[in-house]
C-alpha cells in the first residue's frame, strides 16, 4: 500500500476491467467445479475420508470466496470511508453479521488520524464488527474494548509497533459483536507518514476470516481424525494378521496325514487376501490328525473383517478342533458350532465344511453349513459332491445338519474352498472355473502343485472383495 494514501487522497485508477473480469469469471467457474465435487461426495459422514474430502472442499470454497471478493474490490476500487458522525441516531439499526455469500461485506477498511484523533470506517467494517453505522467509529484506544481479553495484548502490540516503529500490521484477533457473536478478523495495515517522516495516521484493511478459520479447523480436525482412523486400521490389521497366523495350521507346503501308515492324504493349502480391503476376514482352513487315526479336514468363513471377526474365527476353529478330537461326527459338530455362534455376545453368520477321513476304508464323512461343497477330481474330470442339508452357522437356533459319505480311491483329489476364491461371480460359475482345472490337476504330482495351479488361475484376481482359502487333499 502506498505510504501517502489517506482518506482524502483520490483512489488510484483500477486496473483494466477486462482482465480482472476474466479472472472473476474463472474464479466463479472454479468455485462451481469445486461445489460440484463436494455435492458428489456422498455418505452419512461416518467415513473419515469422506469427511476429509468435504472439509477440503469447504475450505477451497471459502478461499475462492475471498479471492472473488479481492478481485471485485480490485476492479471497483476501494469503498469510500464513512464520515465521522457527531451523534448517533437511536433509530439506526445494527447491521446483520456478514453472510457467507456476501463477499464484499467481509472486507472493510479504516483510517485513524493521530493528529486529530479522528477515525474513518468503511460501511463494510461496520457490518463486520456489528456496529451501528450511525455511531461514530471507534478510536484506536476504544477498539480493544471489542476484542477478546486473550487477544487484546496481540492487537495492542501490533498497533504500537506500527505507530512507534512504522512496522506494517499483519495479524488476527477475535472480536465480540454487540449481539454476542464472536468473529475472527485479520488486519493488514501500515503507517501513513507526513512530510517530516513522522506517523500521521494508520490505515488498515480488516477482513472477516471467521468462516475461513472454521473451515481450516474442520480440515485440521478431519485430518487428525483420518490419521487416527488409519492408525487404528493399521493396528487392527496387524493384530488380525497375527491372530490369523497364530490360529491357522503352522505347516507350510505339503503335509501328509496320518503320519503313520500306508494310507495317507497328501495335503496343501493357501490363503488369499482380499484386494479391496486391508482388513483380515474370517476365512480358515484346517487339517488335523485325530486320536483314532482319522483326519479332520475343514474350511470355513465367518462374515465380516477385522479383529472381532478374526477372534471369532479363532474361537470357532478352536471349538471345532476340540470337539473333533473328542470324536464328534461332522453333522453333530456343526450343530454344536451353530449353538456356540448363536450364543456369542456379538452374533455373526458363518459357513463351513467339516470332513472326517478314515484311511483304512478311504471313507470321507462330511457335512456342510451353507458352504460350497467339496470338489472331487478323478481320472482327469471333476464334479461337485452332492451336499447334505445344512444352513449357515448362526442363522437359526437349534439347526440340525445332515452328513453324508463318499468313498475315495487312490489318486483322487479333493478340493475345499471358501466363497471368496472366485470374486464377483455366482457359485456355479466359480465351481465351473475350478472344474475346468481337472486336466491340469491330473498332470500335477503333488497337492502342493495343485494349489499352485489354483493360485495361477485365481491369485491375481483384481476384484477380490473377500479373503479366500483353498485346501487340497490327494489320496495316496
Coordinates of C-alpha atoms in Angstrom, one line a residue:
X1 CA 0.0 0.0 0.0
X2 CA 1.3 3.5 -0.8
X3 CA 2.5 5.3 2.3
X4 CA 1.0 8.6 1.2
X5 CA -2.5 7.2 0.9
X6 CA -5.0 9.0 3.2
X7 CA -8.8 9.4 3.5
X8 CA -8.6 12.5 1.4
X9 CA -6.4 11.0 -1.3
X10 CA -8.2 10.2 -4.6
X11 CA -8.5 6.5 -5.3
X12 CA -6.0 5.1 -7.7
X13 CA -7.4 4.1 -11.1
X14 CA -8.4 0.4 -11.1
X15 CA -6.6 -1.9 -13.5
X16 CA -8.1 -2.9 -16.8
X17 CA -11.6 -4.2 -16.0
X18 CA -11.4 -6.7 -18.8
X19 CA -8.5 -8.7 -17.3
X20 CA -10.0 -8.6 -13.8
X21 CA -13.4 -9.6 -15.1
X22 CA -11.8 -12.6 -16.8
X23 CA -10.2 -13.6 -13.5
X24 CA -13.5 -13.2 -11.7
X25 CA -15.2 -15.4 -14.3
X26 CA -12.5 -18.1 -13.9
X27 CA -12.9 -17.9 -10.1
X28 CA -16.7 -18.4 -10.4
X29 CA -16.2 -21.4 -12.8
X30 CA -13.7 -23.0 -10.5
X31 CA -16.0 -22.4 -7.5
X32 CA -18.8 -24.2 -9.4
X33 CA -16.5 -27.1 -10.2
X34 CA -15.4 -27.4 -6.5
X35 CA -19.0 -27.2 -5.4
X36 CA -20.0 -30.0 -7.8
X37 CA -17.2 -32.2 -6.4
X38 CA -18.5 -31.5 -2.9
X39 CA -22.0 -32.5 -3.8
X40 CA -20.7 -35.7 -5.4
X41 CA -19.1 -36.7 -2.1
X42 CA -22.0 -38.8 -0.7
X43 CA -22.2 -40.6 2.6
X44 CA -23.6 -40.2 6.1
X45 CA -20.4 -38.6 7.5
X46 CA -19.2 -41.8 9.2
X47 CA -16.3 -42.3 6.7
X48 CA -13.3 -40.3 7.8
X49 CA -12.1 -40.0 4.1
X50 CA -15.5 -38.5 3.0
X51 CA -15.4 -36.0 5.9
X52 CA -11.8 -35.1 4.9
X53 CA -12.9 -34.5 1.3
X54 CA -15.9 -32.4 2.2
X55 CA -13.9 -30.3 4.6
X56 CA -11.2 -29.7 2.0
X57 CA -14.0 -28.7 -0.5
X58 CA -15.5 -26.3 2.1
X59 CA -12.1 -24.7 2.7
X60 CA -11.5 -24.3 -1.1
X61 CA -14.9 -22.7 -1.4
X62 CA -14.1 -20.2 1.3
X63 CA -10.7 -19.4 -0.2
X64 CA -12.4 -18.8 -3.6
X65 CA -15.0 -16.6 -1.9
X66 CA -12.2 -14.4 -0.6
X67 CA -10.4 -14.4 -3.9
X68 CA -13.6 -13.3 -5.6
X69 CA -14.0 -10.5 -3.0
X70 CA -10.5 -9.2 -3.6
X71 CA -10.8 -9.3 -7.3
X72 CA -14.1 -7.4 -7.2
X73 CA -12.6 -4.7 -5.0
X74 CA -9.6 -4.6 -7.3
X75 CA -12.0 -4.0 -10.2
X76 CA -14.3 -1.5 -8.5
X77 CA -11.7 0.4 -6.4
X78 CA -11.8 0.9 -2.6
X79 CA -15.1 1.6 -0.9
X80 CA -15.5 5.2 0.4
X81 CA -14.8 5.7 4.1
X82 CA -17.8 6.8 6.2
X83 CA -17.5 10.3 7.6
X84 CA -17.3 10.8 11.3
X85 CA -20.8 11.0 12.8
X86 CA -21.3 13.7 15.5
X87 CA -24.3 11.9 17.1
X88 CA -25.8 8.5 16.8
X89 CA -29.3 8.1 15.5
X90 CA -31.2 5.9 18.0
X91 CA -33.4 4.6 15.2
X92 CA -30.5 3.3 13.2
X93 CA -30.4 -0.5 13.0
X94 CA -27.4 -2.5 13.9
X95 CA -26.3 -4.2 10.6
X96 CA -26.5 -8.0 10.5
X97 CA -23.5 -10.3 10.6
X98 CA -21.9 -10.7 7.2
X99 CA -23.4 -13.5 5.3
X100 CA -21.2 -16.2 3.8
X101 CA -22.3 -15.4 0.3
X102 CA -21.8 -11.6 0.8
X103 CA -18.3 -11.3 -0.5
X104 CA -17.6 -7.6 -0.2
X105 CA -19.2 -7.3 3.3
X106 CA -16.3 -9.4 4.7
X107 CA -13.6 -6.8 3.8
X108 CA -13.6 -3.3 5.2
X109 CA -11.1 -0.5 5.7
X110 CA -10.4 2.1 8.3
X111 CA -8.1 5.1 9.0
X112 CA -7.1 6.5 12.3
X113 CA -5.8 10.1 12.2
X114 CA -3.3 10.6 15.1
X115 CA -3.2 14.4 14.7
X116 CA -6.9 14.9 15.1
X117 CA -7.8 11.7 16.9
X118 CA -10.5 11.1 14.3
X119 CA -11.4 7.7 12.8
X120 CA -13.0 6.8 9.5
X121 CA -14.6 3.5 8.7
X122 CA -16.0 2.0 5.6
X123 CA -19.5 0.7 5.7
X124 CA -18.3 -2.9 5.4
X125 CA -16.3 -2.5 8.6
X126 CA -19.4 -1.5 10.4
X127 CA -21.0 -4.7 9.2
X128 CA -18.1 -6.9 10.1
X129 CA -18.0 -5.5 13.7
X130 CA -21.8 -5.3 14.0
X131 CA -21.7 -1.6 14.8
X132 CA -24.5 0.8 14.2
X133 CA -23.4 2.7 11.0
X134 CA -24.8 5.9 12.6
X135 CA -22.5 5.6 15.6
X136 CA -19.0 7.2 15.5
X137 CA -16.2 4.7 14.6
X138 CA -14.1 3.5 17.5
X139 CA -10.8 5.2 18.1
X140 CA -7.6 3.1 18.5
X141 CA -7.9 3.4 22.2
X142 CA -11.6 2.2 22.1
X143 CA -11.0 -0.6 19.6
X144 CA -9.6 -3.1 22.2
X145 CA -13.0 -3.0 24.0
X146 CA -14.5 -5.2 21.3
X147 CA -11.6 -7.7 21.4
X148 CA -11.5 -10.9 23.4
X149 CA -9.4 -10.5 26.6
X150 CA -6.8 -13.1 25.5
X151 CA -6.3 -11.3 22.1
X152 CA -6.0 -7.7 23.3
X153 CA -2.3 -7.8 24.0
X154 CA -1.7 -9.0 20.5
X155 CA -3.7 -6.1 19.0
X156 CA -2.0 -3.6 21.2
X157 CA 1.4 -4.8 20.2
X158 CA 0.6 -4.7 16.5
X159 CA -0.7 -1.1 16.7
X160 CA 2.2 0.1 18.9
X161 CA 4.8 -1.4 16.5
X162 CA 3.0 0.3 13.6
X163 CA 2.7 3.7 15.3
X164 CA 6.1 3.8 17.0
X165 CA 8.4 1.8 14.8
X166 CA 6.4 2.2 11.5
X167 CA 6.1 -1.6 11.1
X168 CA 3.3 -2.9 8.9
X169 CA 0.4 -4.7 10.6
X170 CA -0.4 -8.3 9.7
X171 CA -2.2 -10.3 12.3
X172 CA -5.5 -11.6 13.6
X173 CA -7.6 -11.1 16.6
X174 CA -11.1 -12.1 17.7
X175 CA -13.9 -9.6 18.4
X176 CA -17.2 -9.9 20.1
X177 CA -20.0 -8.1 18.3
X178 CA -22.7 -6.3 20.3
X179 CA -25.1 -9.2 19.6
X180 CA -22.6 -11.5 21.4
X181 CA -21.3 -13.3 18.3
X182 CA -17.6 -13.8 18.1
X183 CA -15.8 -13.2 14.8
X184 CA -12.2 -13.6 13.7
X185 CA -10.7 -10.5 12.0
X186 CA -7.5 -10.3 10.0
X187 CA -5.9 -6.9 9.9
X188 CA -3.3 -5.6 7.4
X189 CA -2.2 -2.0 7.8
X190 CA 0.6 0.4 7.7
X191 CA 1.5 3.9 8.9
X192 CA 0.8 7.0 6.8
X193 CA 3.7 9.4 7.2
X194 CA 3.6 13.1 7.0
X195 CA 6.2 15.4 5.3
X196 CA 8.7 15.1 8.1
X197 CA 8.5 11.4 8.2
X198 CA 6.5 11.1 11.4
X199 CA 3.4 8.9 11.7
X200 CA 0.3 11.0 10.9
X201 CA -2.2 8.2 10.7
X202 CA -2.7 4.5 10.4
X203 CA -4.5 2.9 7.5
X204 CA -5.8 -0.7 7.6
X205 CA -7.8 -3.3 5.8
X206 CA -9.8 -5.6 8.0
X207 CA -11.1 -8.9 6.8
X208 CA -13.7 -11.2 8.4
X209 CA -12.0 -14.6 8.2
X210 CA -14.3 -16.4 10.6
X211 CA -15.7 -18.9 8.1
X212 CA -12.2 -19.5 6.6
X213 CA -10.8 -20.3 10.0
X214 CA -13.7 -22.5 10.8
X215 CA -13.1 -24.5 7.6
X216 CA -9.4 -24.7 8.4
X217 CA -10.2 -26.1 11.8
X218 CA -12.6 -28.6 10.2
X219 CA -9.9 -29.7 7.8
X220 CA -7.4 -30.0 10.6
X221 CA -9.8 -32.0 12.8
X222 CA -10.8 -34.3 9.9
X223 CA -7.1 -34.8 9.0
X224 CA -6.4 -35.7 12.6
X225 CA -9.5 -38.0 12.6
X226 CA -8.4 -39.6 9.4
X227 CA -4.9 -40.1 10.8
X228 CA -6.3 -41.7 13.9
X229 CA -8.6 -43.9 11.8
X230 CA -5.7 -45.0 9.7
X231 CA -3.6 -45.8 12.7
X232 CA -6.5 -47.8 14.2
X233 CA -6.9 -49.7 10.9
X234 CA -3.2 -50.5 10.7
X235 CA -3.2 -51.7 14.3
X236 CA -6.3 -53.8 13.7
X237 CA -4.8 -55.3 10.6
X238 CA -1.6 -56.2 12.4
X239 CA -3.5 -57.8 15.3
X240 CA -5.8 -59.7 12.9
X241 CA -2.9 -60.9 10.8
X242 CA -1.0 -62.1 14.0
X243 CA -4.2 -63.8 15.3
X244 CA -4.8 -65.5 12.0
X245 CA -1.2 -66.7 11.7
X246 CA -1.4 -68.0 15.3
X247 CA -4.6 -69.9 14.8
X248 CA -4.2 -71.4 11.3
X249 CA -2.2 -74.6 10.9
X250 CA 1.6 -73.9 11.3
X251 CA 2.6 -76.2 8.4
X252 CA 3.5 -74.7 5.1
X253 CA 3.9 -76.5 1.8
X254 CA 2.8 -80.2 1.9
X255 CA 1.7 -82.3 4.8
X256 CA 0.8 -86.0 5.0
X257 CA -1.8 -87.3 7.4
X258 CA -2.0 -89.6 9.2
X259 CA 1.7 -89.5 9.9
X260 CA 2.0 -93.3 10.1
X261 CA 0.5 -96.0 7.9
X262 CA 0.4 -96.6 4.1
X263 CA -3.0 -94.9 3.5
X264 CA -2.4 -91.2 3.8
X265 CA -3.6 -87.9 2.4
X266 CA -1.1 -85.5 0.7
X267 CA -2.3 -82.1 1.8
X268 CA -1.6 -78.5 0.8
X269 CA -3.4 -75.2 1.5
X270 CA -3.2 -71.5 0.9
X271 CA -4.9 -68.2 2.0
X272 CA -5.5 -65.4 -0.5
X273 CA -6.1 -61.8 1.0
X274 CA -8.8 -59.5 -0.2
X275 CA -7.7 -57.0 -2.8
X276 CA -10.3 -54.3 -1.8
X277 CA -9.7 -54.3 2.0
X278 CA -6.7 -54.0 4.2
X279 CA -8.6 -55.9 6.9
X280 CA -8.4 -59.6 7.5
X281 CA -11.5 -61.7 7.2
X282 CA -12.7 -64.8 9.0
X283 CA -11.7 -67.5 6.5
X284 CA -9.9 -70.6 7.7
X285 CA -8.7 -74.0 6.7
X286 CA -7.6 -76.9 8.9
X287 CA -6.1 -80.4 8.7
X288 CA -5.6 -82.4 11.9
X289 CA -4.8 -85.9 12.8
X290 CA -7.3 -87.3 15.3
X291 CA -6.6 -89.8 18.1
X292 CA -8.4 -92.7 16.2
X293 CA -6.2 -92.3 13.2
X294 CA -8.7 -90.4 11.1
X295 CA -8.0 -87.0 9.6
X296 CA -10.1 -83.8 10.1
X297 CA -10.4 -81.5 7.1
X298 CA -12.3 -78.2 7.3
X299 CA -12.7 -74.9 5.6
X300 CA -15.0 -72.0 6.7
X301 CA -15.7 -68.3 6.6
X302 CA -17.1 -66.0 9.3
X303 CA -18.7 -62.9 7.8
X304 CA -17.0 -59.5 8.2
X305 CA -13.5 -58.2 8.6
X306 CA -11.2 -57.1 11.4
X307 CA -10.0 -58.2 14.8
X308 CA -13.5 -59.1 16.1
X309 CA -14.1 -61.4 13.2
X310 CA -10.6 -62.9 13.4
X311 CA -11.1 -63.6 17.1
X312 CA -14.5 -65.2 16.3
X313 CA -12.9 -67.4 13.7
X314 CA -10.2 -68.4 16.2
X315 CA -13.0 -69.3 18.7
X316 CA -14.8 -71.5 16.2
X317 CA -11.7 -73.2 14.9
X318 CA -10.6 -74.0 18.5
X319 CA -14.0 -75.4 19.3
X320 CA -14.1 -77.4 16.1
X321 CA -10.7 -79.0 16.9
X322 CA -11.6 -79.8 20.4
X323 CA -14.9 -81.5 19.5
X324 CA -13.3 -83.4 16.6
X325 CA -10.6 -84.7 19.0
X326 CA -13.4 -85.9 21.2
X327 CA -14.8 -88.0 18.4
X328 CA -17.8 -85.8 17.4
X329 CA -19.2 -86.6 13.9
X330 CA -19.2 -83.8 11.3
X331 CA -23.0 -83.2 11.4
X332 CA -23.3 -83.0 15.2
X333 CA -20.1 -80.9 15.3
X334 CA -21.7 -78.3 13.1
X335 CA -24.8 -78.3 15.2
X336 CA -22.7 -77.5 18.3
X337 CA -20.8 -74.8 16.4
X338 CA -24.1 -73.3 15.4
X339 CA -25.2 -73.2 19.1
X340 CA -21.9 -71.6 20.1
X341 CA -22.1 -68.9 17.4
X342 CA -25.7 -68.2 18.3
X343 CA -24.8 -67.8 22.0
X344 CA -21.9 -65.3 21.5
X345 CA -22.2 -61.7 22.6
X346 CA -21.6 -60.5 19.1
X347 CA -23.7 -62.8 16.9
X348 CA -22.4 -63.4 13.3
X349 CA -23.0 -65.7 10.4
X350 CA -20.6 -68.3 9.2
X351 CA -20.3 -71.1 6.7
X352 CA -18.2 -74.3 6.9
X353 CA -17.4 -77.7 5.6
X354 CA -16.3 -80.4 8.0
X355 CA -14.9 -83.7 6.9
X356 CA -13.5 -86.9 8.7
X357 CA -11.5 -89.2 6.6
X358 CA -11.0 -92.8 7.6
X359 CA -7.8 -94.0 5.8
X360 CA -8.3 -97.8 6.2
X361 CA -11.6 -97.7 4.2
X362 CA -10.9 -94.4 2.3
X363 CA -14.3 -93.1 3.6
X364 CA -15.0 -89.4 3.7
X365 CA -17.8 -88.4 6.1
X366 CA -18.7 -84.8 5.7
X367 CA -21.3 -82.1 6.5
X368 CA -21.7 -78.5 5.4
X369 CA -23.3 -75.3 6.8
X370 CA -24.3 -73.1 3.9
X371 CA -20.9 -73.7 2.2
X372 CA -19.7 -74.7 -1.2
X373 CA -19.5 -78.5 -1.4
X374 CA -16.1 -80.2 -1.9
X375 CA -15.0 -80.9 -5.5
X376 CA -13.8 -84.4 -6.4
X377 CA -11.4 -84.9 -9.2
X378 CA -10.9 -88.4 -10.6
X379 CA -9.4 -89.7 -13.9
X380 CA -9.0 -86.2 -15.4
X381 CA -12.5 -85.0 -14.7
X382 CA -14.1 -83.2 -11.8
X383 CA -17.5 -83.0 -10.1
X384 CA -19.2 -81.4 -7.2
X385 CA -20.2 -83.7 -4.4
X386 CA -23.9 -83.8 -3.5
X387 CA -24.3 -81.6 -0.5
X388 CA -26.3 -82.7 2.6
X389 CA -28.7 -80.2 4.1
X390 CA -27.3 -77.5 6.3
X391 CA -28.0 -73.8 6.9
X392 CA -25.5 -71.1 7.7
X393 CA -24.0 -71.1 11.2
X394 CA -25.7 -68.6 13.4
X395 CA -28.7 -68.3 11.1
X396 CA -31.2 -70.1 13.3
X397 CA -31.1 -71.6 16.7
X398 CA -31.3 -75.4 17.1
X399 CA -30.5 -76.1 13.4
X400 CA -29.5 -79.7 12.6
X401 CA -27.0 -80.7 9.9
X402 CA -27.1 -83.9 7.8
X403 CA -23.9 -85.7 6.9
X404 CA -23.1 -88.0 4.0
X405 CA -20.3 -90.4 3.0
X406 CA -18.1 -90.6 -0.1
X407 CA -15.7 -93.4 -0.8
X408 CA -12.4 -92.2 -2.3
X409 CA -9.9 -94.0 -4.5
X410 CA -6.1 -93.8 -4.8
X411 CA -5.2 -90.8 -6.9
X412 CA -8.5 -89.0 -6.1
X413 CA -8.1 -85.3 -5.4
X414 CA -10.4 -83.4 -3.0
X415 CA -10.6 -79.6 -3.2
X416 CA -12.3 -77.5 -0.5
X417 CA -12.5 -73.7 -0.8
X418 CA -14.3 -70.6 0.6
X419 CA -16.6 -68.3 -1.4
X420 CA -14.1 -65.5 -1.9
X421 CA -11.9 -67.6 -4.2
X422 CA -13.7 -66.5 -7.4
X423 CA -15.0 -63.0 -6.8
X424 CA -17.9 -61.2 -8.4
X425 CA -19.5 -64.4 -9.8
X426 CA -22.2 -66.9 -8.9
X427 CA -21.3 -70.1 -7.0
X428 CA -22.0 -72.2 -10.2
X429 CA -19.6 -70.1 -12.2
X430 CA -16.9 -70.4 -9.5
X431 CA -17.3 -74.2 -9.4
X432 CA -17.2 -74.3 -13.2
X433 CA -13.9 -72.5 -13.4
X434 CA -12.4 -74.8 -10.7
X435 CA -13.7 -77.9 -12.5
X436 CA -12.1 -76.7 -15.7
X437 CA -8.7 -77.2 -14.0
X438 CA -9.2 -81.0 -13.9
X439 CA -6.7 -81.7 -16.8
X440 CA -4.0 -79.7 -15.0
X441 CA -4.7 -81.4 -11.7
X442 CA -4.3 -84.7 -13.5
X443 CA -0.8 -83.7 -14.6
X444 CA 0.2 -82.5 -11.1
X445 CA 2.4 -84.7 -9.0
X446 CA 1.5 -83.3 -5.5
X447 CA -1.2 -81.5 -3.7
X448 CA 1.1 -78.5 -3.5
X449 CA 1.4 -78.4 -7.3
X450 CA -2.4 -78.4 -7.4
X451 CA -2.6 -75.4 -5.0
X452 CA 0.0 -73.6 -7.2
X453 CA -2.3 -74.2 -10.2
X454 CA -5.3 -72.6 -8.3
X455 CA -3.1 -69.7 -7.4
X456 CA -2.0 -69.2 -11.0
X457 CA -5.7 -69.2 -12.0
X458 CA -7.2 -67.0 -9.3
X459 CA -4.3 -65.4 -7.3
X460 CA -4.1 -62.3 -9.5
X461 CA -7.9 -61.5 -9.4
X462 CA -8.1 -57.7 -9.1
X463 CA -11.7 -57.6 -7.9
X464 CA -11.4 -59.9 -4.9
X465 CA -13.7 -58.4 -2.3
X466 CA -13.0 -61.0 0.4
X467 CA -10.3 -63.3 1.7
X468 CA -10.3 -66.9 0.4
X469 CA -8.8 -70.2 1.4
X470 CA -8.2 -73.4 -0.6
X471 CA -7.4 -76.8 0.8
X472 CA -6.3 -79.7 -1.5
X473 CA -6.2 -83.3 -0.3
X474 CA -4.8 -86.1 -2.6
X475 CA -5.4 -89.7 -1.8
X476 CA -2.1 -91.6 -1.8

